[in-house]
Short mmCIF file of C-alpha atoms in Angstrom, two decimals:
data_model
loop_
_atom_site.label_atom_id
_atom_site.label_comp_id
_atom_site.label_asym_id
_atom_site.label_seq_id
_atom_site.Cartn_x
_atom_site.Cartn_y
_atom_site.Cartn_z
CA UNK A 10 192.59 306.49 18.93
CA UNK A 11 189.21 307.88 17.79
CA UNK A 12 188.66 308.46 14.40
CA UNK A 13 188.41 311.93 12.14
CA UNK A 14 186.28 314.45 13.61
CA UNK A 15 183.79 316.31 11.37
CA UNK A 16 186.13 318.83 10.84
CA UNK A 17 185.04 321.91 8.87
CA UNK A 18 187.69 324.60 7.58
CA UNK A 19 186.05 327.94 6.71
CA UNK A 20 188.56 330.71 4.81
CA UNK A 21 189.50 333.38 8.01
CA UNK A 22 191.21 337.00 7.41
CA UNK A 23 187.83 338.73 6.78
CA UNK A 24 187.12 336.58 3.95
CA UNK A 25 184.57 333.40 3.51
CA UNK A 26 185.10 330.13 2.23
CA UNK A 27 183.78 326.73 1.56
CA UNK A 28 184.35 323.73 4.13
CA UNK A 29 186.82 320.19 3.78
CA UNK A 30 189.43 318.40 5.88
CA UNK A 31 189.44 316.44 8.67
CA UNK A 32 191.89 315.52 11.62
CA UNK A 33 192.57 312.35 14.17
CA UNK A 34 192.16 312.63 17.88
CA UNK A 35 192.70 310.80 20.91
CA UNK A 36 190.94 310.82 24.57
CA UNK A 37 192.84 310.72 27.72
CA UNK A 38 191.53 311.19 31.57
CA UNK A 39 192.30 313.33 34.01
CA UNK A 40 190.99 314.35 37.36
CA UNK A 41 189.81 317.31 39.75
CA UNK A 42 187.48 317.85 41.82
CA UNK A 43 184.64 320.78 42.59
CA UNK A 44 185.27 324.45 43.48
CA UNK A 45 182.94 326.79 44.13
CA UNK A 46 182.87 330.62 42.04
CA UNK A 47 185.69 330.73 40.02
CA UNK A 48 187.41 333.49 38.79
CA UNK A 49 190.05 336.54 38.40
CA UNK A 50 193.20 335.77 37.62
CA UNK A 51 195.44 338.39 35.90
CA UNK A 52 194.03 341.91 35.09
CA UNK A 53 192.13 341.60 31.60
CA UNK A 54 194.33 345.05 30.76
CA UNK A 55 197.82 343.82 31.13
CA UNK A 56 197.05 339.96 30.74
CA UNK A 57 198.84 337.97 27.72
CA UNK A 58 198.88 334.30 27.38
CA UNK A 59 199.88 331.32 25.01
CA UNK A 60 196.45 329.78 24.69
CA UNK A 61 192.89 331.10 25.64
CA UNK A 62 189.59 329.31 25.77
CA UNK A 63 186.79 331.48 24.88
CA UNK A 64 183.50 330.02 27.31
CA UNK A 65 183.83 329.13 30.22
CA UNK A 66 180.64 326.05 29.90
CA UNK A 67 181.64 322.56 30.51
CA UNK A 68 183.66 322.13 27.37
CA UNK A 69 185.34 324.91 27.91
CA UNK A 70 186.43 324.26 30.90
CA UNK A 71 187.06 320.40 29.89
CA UNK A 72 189.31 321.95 27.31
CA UNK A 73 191.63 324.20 29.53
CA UNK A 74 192.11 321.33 31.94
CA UNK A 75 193.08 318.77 29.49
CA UNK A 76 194.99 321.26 27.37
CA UNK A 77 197.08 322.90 30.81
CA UNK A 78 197.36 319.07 32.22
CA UNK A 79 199.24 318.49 28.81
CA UNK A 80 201.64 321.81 28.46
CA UNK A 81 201.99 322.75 32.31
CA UNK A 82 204.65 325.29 30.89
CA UNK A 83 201.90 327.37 28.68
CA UNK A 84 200.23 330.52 30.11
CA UNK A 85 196.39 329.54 29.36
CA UNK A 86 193.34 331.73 30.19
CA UNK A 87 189.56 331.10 29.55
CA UNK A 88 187.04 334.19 29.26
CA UNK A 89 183.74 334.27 30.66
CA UNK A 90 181.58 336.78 29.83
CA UNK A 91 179.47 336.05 33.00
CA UNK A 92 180.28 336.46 36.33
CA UNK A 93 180.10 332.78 37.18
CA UNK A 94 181.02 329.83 35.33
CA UNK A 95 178.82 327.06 33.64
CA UNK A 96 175.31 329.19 34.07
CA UNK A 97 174.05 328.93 30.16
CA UNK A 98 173.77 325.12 28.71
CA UNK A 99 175.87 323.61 31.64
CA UNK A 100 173.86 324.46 34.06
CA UNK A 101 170.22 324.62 32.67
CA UNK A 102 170.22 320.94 31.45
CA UNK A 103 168.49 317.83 32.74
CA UNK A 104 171.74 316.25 34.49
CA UNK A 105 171.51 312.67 32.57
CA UNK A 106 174.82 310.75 32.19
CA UNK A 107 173.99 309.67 28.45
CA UNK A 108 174.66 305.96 27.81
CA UNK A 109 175.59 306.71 23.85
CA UNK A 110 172.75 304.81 22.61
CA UNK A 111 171.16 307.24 20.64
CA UNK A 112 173.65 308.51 17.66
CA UNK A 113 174.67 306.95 14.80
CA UNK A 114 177.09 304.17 14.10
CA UNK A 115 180.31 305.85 14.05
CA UNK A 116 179.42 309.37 14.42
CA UNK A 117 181.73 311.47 16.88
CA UNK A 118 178.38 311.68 18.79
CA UNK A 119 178.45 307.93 19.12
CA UNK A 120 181.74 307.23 20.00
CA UNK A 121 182.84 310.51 22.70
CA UNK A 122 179.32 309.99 24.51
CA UNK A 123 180.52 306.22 25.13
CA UNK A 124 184.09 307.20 25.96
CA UNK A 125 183.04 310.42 27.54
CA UNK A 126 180.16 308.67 29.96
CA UNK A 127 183.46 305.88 31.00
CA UNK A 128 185.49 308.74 31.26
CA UNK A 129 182.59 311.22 33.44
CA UNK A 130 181.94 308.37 36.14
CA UNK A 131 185.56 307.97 36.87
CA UNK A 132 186.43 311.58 37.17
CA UNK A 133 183.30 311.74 39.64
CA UNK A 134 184.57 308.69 41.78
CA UNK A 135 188.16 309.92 41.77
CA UNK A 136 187.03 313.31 42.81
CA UNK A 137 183.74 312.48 45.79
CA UNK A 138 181.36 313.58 42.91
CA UNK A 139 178.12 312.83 43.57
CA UNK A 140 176.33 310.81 41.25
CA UNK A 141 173.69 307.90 40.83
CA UNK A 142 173.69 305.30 38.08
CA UNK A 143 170.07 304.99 38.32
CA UNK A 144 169.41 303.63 34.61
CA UNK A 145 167.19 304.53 32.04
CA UNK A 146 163.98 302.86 30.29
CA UNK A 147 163.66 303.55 26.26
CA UNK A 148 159.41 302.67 26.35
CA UNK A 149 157.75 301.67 23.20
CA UNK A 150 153.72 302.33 24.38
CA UNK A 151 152.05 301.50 21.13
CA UNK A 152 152.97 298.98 18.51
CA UNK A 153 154.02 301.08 15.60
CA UNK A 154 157.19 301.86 18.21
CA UNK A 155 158.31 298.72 18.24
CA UNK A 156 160.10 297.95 15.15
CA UNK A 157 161.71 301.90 15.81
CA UNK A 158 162.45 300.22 19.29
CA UNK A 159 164.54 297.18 18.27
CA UNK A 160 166.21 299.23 15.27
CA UNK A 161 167.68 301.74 18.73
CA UNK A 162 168.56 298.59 20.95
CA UNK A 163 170.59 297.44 17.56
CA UNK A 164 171.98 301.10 16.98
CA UNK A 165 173.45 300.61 20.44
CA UNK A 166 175.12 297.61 20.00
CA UNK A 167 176.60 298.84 17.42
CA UNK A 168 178.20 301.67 19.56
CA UNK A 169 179.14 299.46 22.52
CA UNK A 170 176.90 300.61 24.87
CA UNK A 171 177.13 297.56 27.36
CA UNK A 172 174.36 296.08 29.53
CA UNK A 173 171.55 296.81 27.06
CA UNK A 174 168.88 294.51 26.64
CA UNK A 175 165.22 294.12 25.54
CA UNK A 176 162.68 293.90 27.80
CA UNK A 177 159.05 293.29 28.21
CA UNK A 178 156.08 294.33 29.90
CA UNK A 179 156.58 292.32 32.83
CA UNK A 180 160.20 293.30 33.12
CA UNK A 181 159.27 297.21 32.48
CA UNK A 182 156.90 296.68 36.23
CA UNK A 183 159.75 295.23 37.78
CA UNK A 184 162.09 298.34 37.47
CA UNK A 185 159.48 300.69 36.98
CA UNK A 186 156.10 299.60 38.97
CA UNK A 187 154.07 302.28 37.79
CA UNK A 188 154.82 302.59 34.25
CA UNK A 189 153.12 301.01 31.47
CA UNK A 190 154.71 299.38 28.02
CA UNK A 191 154.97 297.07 25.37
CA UNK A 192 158.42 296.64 25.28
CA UNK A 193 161.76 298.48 26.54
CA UNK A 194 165.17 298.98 25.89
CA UNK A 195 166.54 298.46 29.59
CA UNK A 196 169.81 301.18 29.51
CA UNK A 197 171.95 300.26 33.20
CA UNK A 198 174.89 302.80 32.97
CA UNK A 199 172.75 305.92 32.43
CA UNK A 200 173.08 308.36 35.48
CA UNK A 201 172.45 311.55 36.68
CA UNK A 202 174.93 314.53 38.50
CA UNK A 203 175.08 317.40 38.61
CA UNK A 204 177.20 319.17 35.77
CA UNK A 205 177.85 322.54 36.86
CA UNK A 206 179.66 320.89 39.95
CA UNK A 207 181.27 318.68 37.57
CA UNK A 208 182.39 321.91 35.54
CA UNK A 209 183.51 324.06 38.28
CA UNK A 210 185.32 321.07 39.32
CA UNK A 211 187.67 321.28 36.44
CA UNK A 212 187.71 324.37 36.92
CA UNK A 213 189.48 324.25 40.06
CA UNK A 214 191.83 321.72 38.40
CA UNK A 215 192.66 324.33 35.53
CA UNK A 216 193.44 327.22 38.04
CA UNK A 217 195.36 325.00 40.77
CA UNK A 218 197.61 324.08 37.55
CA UNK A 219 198.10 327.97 36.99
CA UNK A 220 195.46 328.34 34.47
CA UNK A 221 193.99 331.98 35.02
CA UNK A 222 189.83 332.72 34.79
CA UNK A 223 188.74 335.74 33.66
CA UNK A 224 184.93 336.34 34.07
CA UNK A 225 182.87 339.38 33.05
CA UNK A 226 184.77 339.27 29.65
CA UNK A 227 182.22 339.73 27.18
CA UNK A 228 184.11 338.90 23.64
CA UNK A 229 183.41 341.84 21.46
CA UNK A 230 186.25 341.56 18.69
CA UNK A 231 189.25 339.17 17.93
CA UNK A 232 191.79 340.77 15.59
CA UNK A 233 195.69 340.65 14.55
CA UNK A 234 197.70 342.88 16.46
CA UNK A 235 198.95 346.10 14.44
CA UNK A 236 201.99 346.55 16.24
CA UNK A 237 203.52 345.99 19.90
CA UNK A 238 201.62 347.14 23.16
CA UNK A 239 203.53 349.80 24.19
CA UNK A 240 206.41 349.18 26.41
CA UNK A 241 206.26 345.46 25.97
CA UNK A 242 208.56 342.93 26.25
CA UNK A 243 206.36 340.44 24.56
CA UNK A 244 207.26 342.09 20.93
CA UNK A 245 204.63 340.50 18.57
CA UNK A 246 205.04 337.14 20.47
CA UNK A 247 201.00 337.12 21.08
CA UNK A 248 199.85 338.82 17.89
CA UNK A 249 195.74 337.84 18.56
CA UNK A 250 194.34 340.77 20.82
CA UNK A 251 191.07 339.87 21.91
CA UNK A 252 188.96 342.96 23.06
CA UNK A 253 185.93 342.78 25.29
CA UNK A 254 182.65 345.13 25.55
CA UNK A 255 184.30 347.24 28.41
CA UNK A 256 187.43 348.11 26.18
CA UNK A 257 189.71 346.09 27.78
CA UNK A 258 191.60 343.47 25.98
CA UNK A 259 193.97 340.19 26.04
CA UNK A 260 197.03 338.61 23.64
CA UNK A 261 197.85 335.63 22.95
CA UNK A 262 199.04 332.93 20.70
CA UNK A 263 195.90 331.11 19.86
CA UNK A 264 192.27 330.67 20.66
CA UNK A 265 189.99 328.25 21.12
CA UNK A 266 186.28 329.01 20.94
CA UNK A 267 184.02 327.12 23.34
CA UNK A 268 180.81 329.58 23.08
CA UNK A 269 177.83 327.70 22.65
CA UNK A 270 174.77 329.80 22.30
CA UNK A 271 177.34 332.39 20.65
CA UNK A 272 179.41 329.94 18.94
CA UNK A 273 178.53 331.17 14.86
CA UNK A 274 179.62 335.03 16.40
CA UNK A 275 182.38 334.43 17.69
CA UNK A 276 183.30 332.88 14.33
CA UNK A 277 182.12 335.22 12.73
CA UNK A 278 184.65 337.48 15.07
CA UNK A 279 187.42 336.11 14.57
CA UNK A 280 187.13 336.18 10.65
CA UNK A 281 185.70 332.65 9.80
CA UNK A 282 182.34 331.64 8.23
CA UNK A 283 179.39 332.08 10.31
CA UNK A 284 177.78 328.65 9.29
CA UNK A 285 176.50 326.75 10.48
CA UNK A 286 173.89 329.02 11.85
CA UNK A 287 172.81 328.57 15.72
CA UNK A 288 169.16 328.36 16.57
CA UNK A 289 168.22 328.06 20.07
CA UNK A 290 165.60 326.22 20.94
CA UNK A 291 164.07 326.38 24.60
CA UNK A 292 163.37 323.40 26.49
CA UNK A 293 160.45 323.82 29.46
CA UNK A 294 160.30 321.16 32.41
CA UNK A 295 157.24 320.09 34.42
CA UNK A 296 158.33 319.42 38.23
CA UNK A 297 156.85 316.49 39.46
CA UNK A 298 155.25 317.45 43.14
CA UNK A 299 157.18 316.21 46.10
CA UNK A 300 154.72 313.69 48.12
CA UNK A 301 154.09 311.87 44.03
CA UNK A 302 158.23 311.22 43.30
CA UNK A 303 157.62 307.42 44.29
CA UNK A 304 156.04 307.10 40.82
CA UNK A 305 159.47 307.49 39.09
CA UNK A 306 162.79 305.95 40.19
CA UNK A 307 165.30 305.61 36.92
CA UNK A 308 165.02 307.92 33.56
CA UNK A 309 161.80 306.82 31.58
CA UNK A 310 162.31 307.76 27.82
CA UNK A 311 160.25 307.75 24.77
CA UNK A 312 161.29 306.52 21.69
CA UNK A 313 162.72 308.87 19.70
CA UNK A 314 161.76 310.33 16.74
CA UNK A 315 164.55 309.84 13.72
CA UNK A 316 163.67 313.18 12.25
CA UNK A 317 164.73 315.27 15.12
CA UNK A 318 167.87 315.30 17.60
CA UNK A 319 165.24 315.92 20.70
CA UNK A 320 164.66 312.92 22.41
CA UNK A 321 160.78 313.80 23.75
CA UNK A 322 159.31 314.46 26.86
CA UNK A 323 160.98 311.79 29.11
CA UNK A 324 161.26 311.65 32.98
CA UNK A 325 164.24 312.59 34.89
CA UNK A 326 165.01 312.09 38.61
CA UNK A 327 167.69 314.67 39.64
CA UNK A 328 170.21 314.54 42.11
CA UNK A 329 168.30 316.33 44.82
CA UNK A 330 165.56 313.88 44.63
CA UNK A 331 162.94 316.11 42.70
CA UNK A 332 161.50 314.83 39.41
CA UNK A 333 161.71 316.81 35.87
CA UNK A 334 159.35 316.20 33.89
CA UNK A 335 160.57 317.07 30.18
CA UNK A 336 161.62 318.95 27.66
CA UNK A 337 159.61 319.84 25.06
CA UNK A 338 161.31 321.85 21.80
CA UNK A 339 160.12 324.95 21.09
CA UNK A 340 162.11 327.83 18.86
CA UNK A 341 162.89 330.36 21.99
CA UNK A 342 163.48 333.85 20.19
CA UNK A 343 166.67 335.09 22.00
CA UNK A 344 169.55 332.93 22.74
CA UNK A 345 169.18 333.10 26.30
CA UNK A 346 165.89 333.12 26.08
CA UNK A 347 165.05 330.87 29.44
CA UNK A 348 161.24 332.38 29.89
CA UNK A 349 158.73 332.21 27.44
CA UNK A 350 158.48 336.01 26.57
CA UNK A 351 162.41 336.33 26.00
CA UNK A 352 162.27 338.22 22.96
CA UNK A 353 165.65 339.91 21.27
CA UNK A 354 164.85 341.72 17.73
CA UNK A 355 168.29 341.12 16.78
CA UNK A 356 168.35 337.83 17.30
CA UNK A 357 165.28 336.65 15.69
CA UNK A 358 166.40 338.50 12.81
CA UNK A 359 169.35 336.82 12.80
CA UNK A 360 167.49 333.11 12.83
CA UNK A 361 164.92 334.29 10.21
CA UNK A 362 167.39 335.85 7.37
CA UNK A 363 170.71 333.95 8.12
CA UNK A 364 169.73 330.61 8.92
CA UNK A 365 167.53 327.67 7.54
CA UNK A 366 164.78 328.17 9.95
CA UNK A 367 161.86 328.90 7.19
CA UNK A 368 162.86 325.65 5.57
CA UNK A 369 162.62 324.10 8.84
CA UNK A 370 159.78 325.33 9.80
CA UNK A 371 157.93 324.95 6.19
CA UNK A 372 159.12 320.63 6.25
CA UNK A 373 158.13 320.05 10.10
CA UNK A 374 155.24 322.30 10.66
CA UNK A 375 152.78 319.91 12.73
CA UNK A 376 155.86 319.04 14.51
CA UNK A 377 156.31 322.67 15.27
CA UNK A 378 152.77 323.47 16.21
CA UNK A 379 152.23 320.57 18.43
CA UNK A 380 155.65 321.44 20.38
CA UNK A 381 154.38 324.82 20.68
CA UNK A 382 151.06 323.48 21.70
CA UNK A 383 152.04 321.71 24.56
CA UNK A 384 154.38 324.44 25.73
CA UNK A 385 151.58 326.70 26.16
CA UNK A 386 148.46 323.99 27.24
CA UNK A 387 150.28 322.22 30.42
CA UNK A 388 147.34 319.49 29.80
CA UNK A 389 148.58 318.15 26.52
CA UNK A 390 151.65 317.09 27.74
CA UNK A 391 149.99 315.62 30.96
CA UNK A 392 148.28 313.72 28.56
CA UNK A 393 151.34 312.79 26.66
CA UNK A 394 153.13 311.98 29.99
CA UNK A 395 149.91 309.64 31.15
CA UNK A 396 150.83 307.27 28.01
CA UNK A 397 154.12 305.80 30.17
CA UNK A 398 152.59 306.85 33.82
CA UNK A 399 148.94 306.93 33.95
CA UNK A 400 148.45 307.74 37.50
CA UNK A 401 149.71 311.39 36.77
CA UNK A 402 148.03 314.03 36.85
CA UNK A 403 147.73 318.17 36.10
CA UNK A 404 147.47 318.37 40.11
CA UNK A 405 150.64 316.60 40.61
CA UNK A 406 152.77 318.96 38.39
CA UNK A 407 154.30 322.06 38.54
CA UNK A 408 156.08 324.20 35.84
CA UNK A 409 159.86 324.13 35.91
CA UNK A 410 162.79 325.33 34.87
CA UNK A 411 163.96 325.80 31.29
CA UNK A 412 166.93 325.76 29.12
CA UNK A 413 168.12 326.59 25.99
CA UNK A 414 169.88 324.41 23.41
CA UNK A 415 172.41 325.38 20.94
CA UNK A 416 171.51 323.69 18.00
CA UNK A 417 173.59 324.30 14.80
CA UNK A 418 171.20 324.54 11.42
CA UNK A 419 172.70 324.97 8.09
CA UNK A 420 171.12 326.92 4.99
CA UNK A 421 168.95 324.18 3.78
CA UNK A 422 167.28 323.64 7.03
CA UNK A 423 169.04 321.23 8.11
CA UNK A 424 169.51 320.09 11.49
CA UNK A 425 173.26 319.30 12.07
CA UNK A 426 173.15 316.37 14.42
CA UNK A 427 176.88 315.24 14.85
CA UNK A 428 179.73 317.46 16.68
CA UNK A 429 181.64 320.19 14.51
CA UNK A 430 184.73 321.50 15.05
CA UNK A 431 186.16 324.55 12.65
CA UNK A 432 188.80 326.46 12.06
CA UNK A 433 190.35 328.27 8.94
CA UNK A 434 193.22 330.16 6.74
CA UNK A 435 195.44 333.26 7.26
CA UNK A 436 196.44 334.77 9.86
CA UNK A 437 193.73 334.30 12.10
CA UNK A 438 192.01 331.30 11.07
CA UNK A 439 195.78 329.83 11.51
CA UNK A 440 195.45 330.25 15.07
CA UNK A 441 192.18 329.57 16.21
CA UNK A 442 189.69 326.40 16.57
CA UNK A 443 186.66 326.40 16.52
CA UNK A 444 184.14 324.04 18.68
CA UNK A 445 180.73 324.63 16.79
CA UNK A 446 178.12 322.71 17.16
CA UNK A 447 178.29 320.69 20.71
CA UNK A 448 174.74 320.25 22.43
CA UNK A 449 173.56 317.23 23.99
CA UNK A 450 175.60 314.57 24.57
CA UNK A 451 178.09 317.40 25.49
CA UNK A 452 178.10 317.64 29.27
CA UNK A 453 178.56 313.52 29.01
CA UNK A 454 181.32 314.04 26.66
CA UNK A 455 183.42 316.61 27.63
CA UNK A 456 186.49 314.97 29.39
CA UNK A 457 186.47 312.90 25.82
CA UNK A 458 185.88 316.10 23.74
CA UNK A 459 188.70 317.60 25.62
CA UNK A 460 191.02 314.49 24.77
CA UNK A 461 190.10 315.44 21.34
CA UNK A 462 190.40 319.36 21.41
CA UNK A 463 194.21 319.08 23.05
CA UNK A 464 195.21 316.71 20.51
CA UNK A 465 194.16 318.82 17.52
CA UNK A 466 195.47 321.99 19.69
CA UNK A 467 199.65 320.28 19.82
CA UNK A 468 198.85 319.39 16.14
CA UNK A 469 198.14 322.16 14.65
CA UNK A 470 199.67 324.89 16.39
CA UNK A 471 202.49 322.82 16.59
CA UNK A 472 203.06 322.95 20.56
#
């Protein structure tokens, strides 16, 4: 069984409230195996179901599959408001199979990424997933990393990551030739895949169990039902009508909110407290060119910096053989803000007079201006990147793609670093959970998440 989740409980009905509680969970596996474009299902205007899953990203559709696979009797739906699946966080990431190392002792962070990763590689053999358990080096360069070094190899142990050990400069040549180190944490079950075919894979699972996808569903309110849909049979049997940006609209029973990016406003839909706050923060990757890939061939990490959930500028090979080269943290002002000069005026206002950002901003400035630095002067992070791999150069490099993580920041300025779940009172709140704050180890942890999410689903709405 795994432990209480950090379980929040805001007041729902249109009113706000303060936080407490907590609830046990369990993990189970399940398989499936990838689809391509996913979607329709029943007409959005007629549709009703028992359960639906709001985002259609990895945990989302982790969550349907796990939660269908459990009550193959329930009608369950999951809403999209794209046209495909998985095309925000899901598919903009770096692809690395976390090993769990990172979080701390006992966290849910901690213990679904070591689950989940068990959990992933399975699912992926099970279904002809590709994948490649390349490993990962955690490279202390200068001294003053060391002691941070050993402190993350013991962190580890602590959350039964296996095959760890501590390695030195000799050993770092041997795995990576043209890397240069003091001393490494040597990391065997990291790997790389690809998670949107890992997503779309369950959701092929969800719909050849009779779950029903409905994409181009924008969420645009989530409200008690007034009275019967005319002519219905259903009588007030699904009394949470759901309405989209086109006017069209769903019941059902419950809902569970998988939205990511839009996670606090869909909350903040559906009656419950907006807070924590998302701020999204845009991550920009360096491609390493073609005919210089033979200078990487596992993950090479730096060693992290306590104060901040980003793990640096590390090196990534990906499943089509390219190199990434990234990402670096910089505050991107819309939430799907993938380029540079993404810019949404309601969203910024949103970060600057809802959320902790100023504080943020006002305890890590150099932080800040040195992210923002590099983002903009492609030779300072060459220069960063020639620390572990001095051969590089700005020749060999080419800017990347980007993404955009979720990250969940309370009032004080706070990063939130572990999982949150949420849900609330009345008559909404009764029916609806809330997954708030899931970015990185997510994609690794989904099929554990999901474990998690259908247990708390059967307990407290009682299926």
């Amino acid at each position: 069984m795994v432990p209480a989740l950090r379980y929040l409980v805001g007041a729902c009905g249109r009113a706000r409230g303060g936080f407490a509680g907590g609830f046990p969970g369990a993990c189970r596996s399940a398989s499936g195996r990838p689809r391509p474009l996913c979607g329709g299902g029943r007409s959005a205007s007629t549709s009703s179901f028992d359960i639906v899953i709001v985002g259609g990203g990895i945990v989302g559709l982790a969550s349907a599959r796990a939660l269908i696979l459990r009550h193959p009797s329930l009608s369950i739906g999951v809403l999209e408001k794209e046209k495909d699946l998985a095309v925000h966080q899901t598919g903009h990431n770096s692809g690395v199979i976390h090993s769990g190392i990172y979080y701390k002792p006992e966290s849910l962070k901690a213990k679904l990424c070591v689950q989940g990763a068990a959990l992933l590689y399975e699912y992926c053999q099970q279904k002809g997933i590709s994948y490649k358990q390349c490993g990962k080096l955690i490279v202390a360069v200068e001294q003053e990393e060391i002691p941070r070094l050993q402190a993350l190899y013991e962190r580890g142990l602590q959350n039964g990551v296996q095959g760890l050990r501590l390695i030195q400069q000799e050993d770092i040549k041997k795995k990576e030739p043209y890397c240069r180190g003091l001393m490494a944490i040597d990391c065997p079950h990291t790997g790389i895949v690809d998670y949107r075919q890992v997503a779309l894979s369950f959701a092929q699972d969800f719909q050849e169990a009779g779950g029903s996808v409905l994409t181009n569903f924008e969420v645009k309110d989530i409200e008690m039902a007034k009275e019967s849909p005319s002519r219905s049979i259903d009588g007030m049997q699904y009394p949470i009508v759901i309405k989209n940006t086109k006017g069209e609209e769903i019941r059902c029973q419950y809902v569970v909110t998988c939205a990511g990016l839009y996670s606090d406003r869909i909350s903040e839909l559906s009656g419950c407290t907006p807070d924590p706050r998302i701020v999204p923060f845009r991550g920009d990757y360096l491609l390493l060119k073609p005919e210089k890939c033979y200078l990487v061939k596992g993950n090479i990490y730096p060693v992290p910096d306590s104060r901040f959930p980003f793990l640096g500028v590390h090196f990534t090979p990906r499943m089509d053989g390219s190199i990434w080269l990234g990402p670096n943290a910089v505050l991107a002002f819309k939430r799907e803000g993938y380029r540079p000069f993404d810019f949404s005026a309601t969203d910024v206002m949103d970060i600057i007079i809802n959320s902790g950002l100023i504080k943020l901003a006002s305890q890590n400035f150099s932080y800040g201006v040195t992210e923002m630095y590099k983002a903009c002067f492609l030779g300072a992070t060459v220069k960063y990147l020639q620390k572990f791999i001095p051969e590089i150069t700005v020749s060999d490099i080419l800017r990347g793609p980007a993404g955009v993580r979720a990250q969940a920041l309370d009032r004080d300025g706070n990063l939130v670093e572990d999982f949150v779940f949420d849900a609330g009172v009345g008559n909404i709140g009764n029916r609806v959970l809330h997954v708030r704050n899931a970015p990185s180890p997510a994609a690794t942890s989904s099929l554990a998440i999901s474990g998690m999410i259908a247990d708390e689903v059967q307990q407290r709405f009682e299926l």
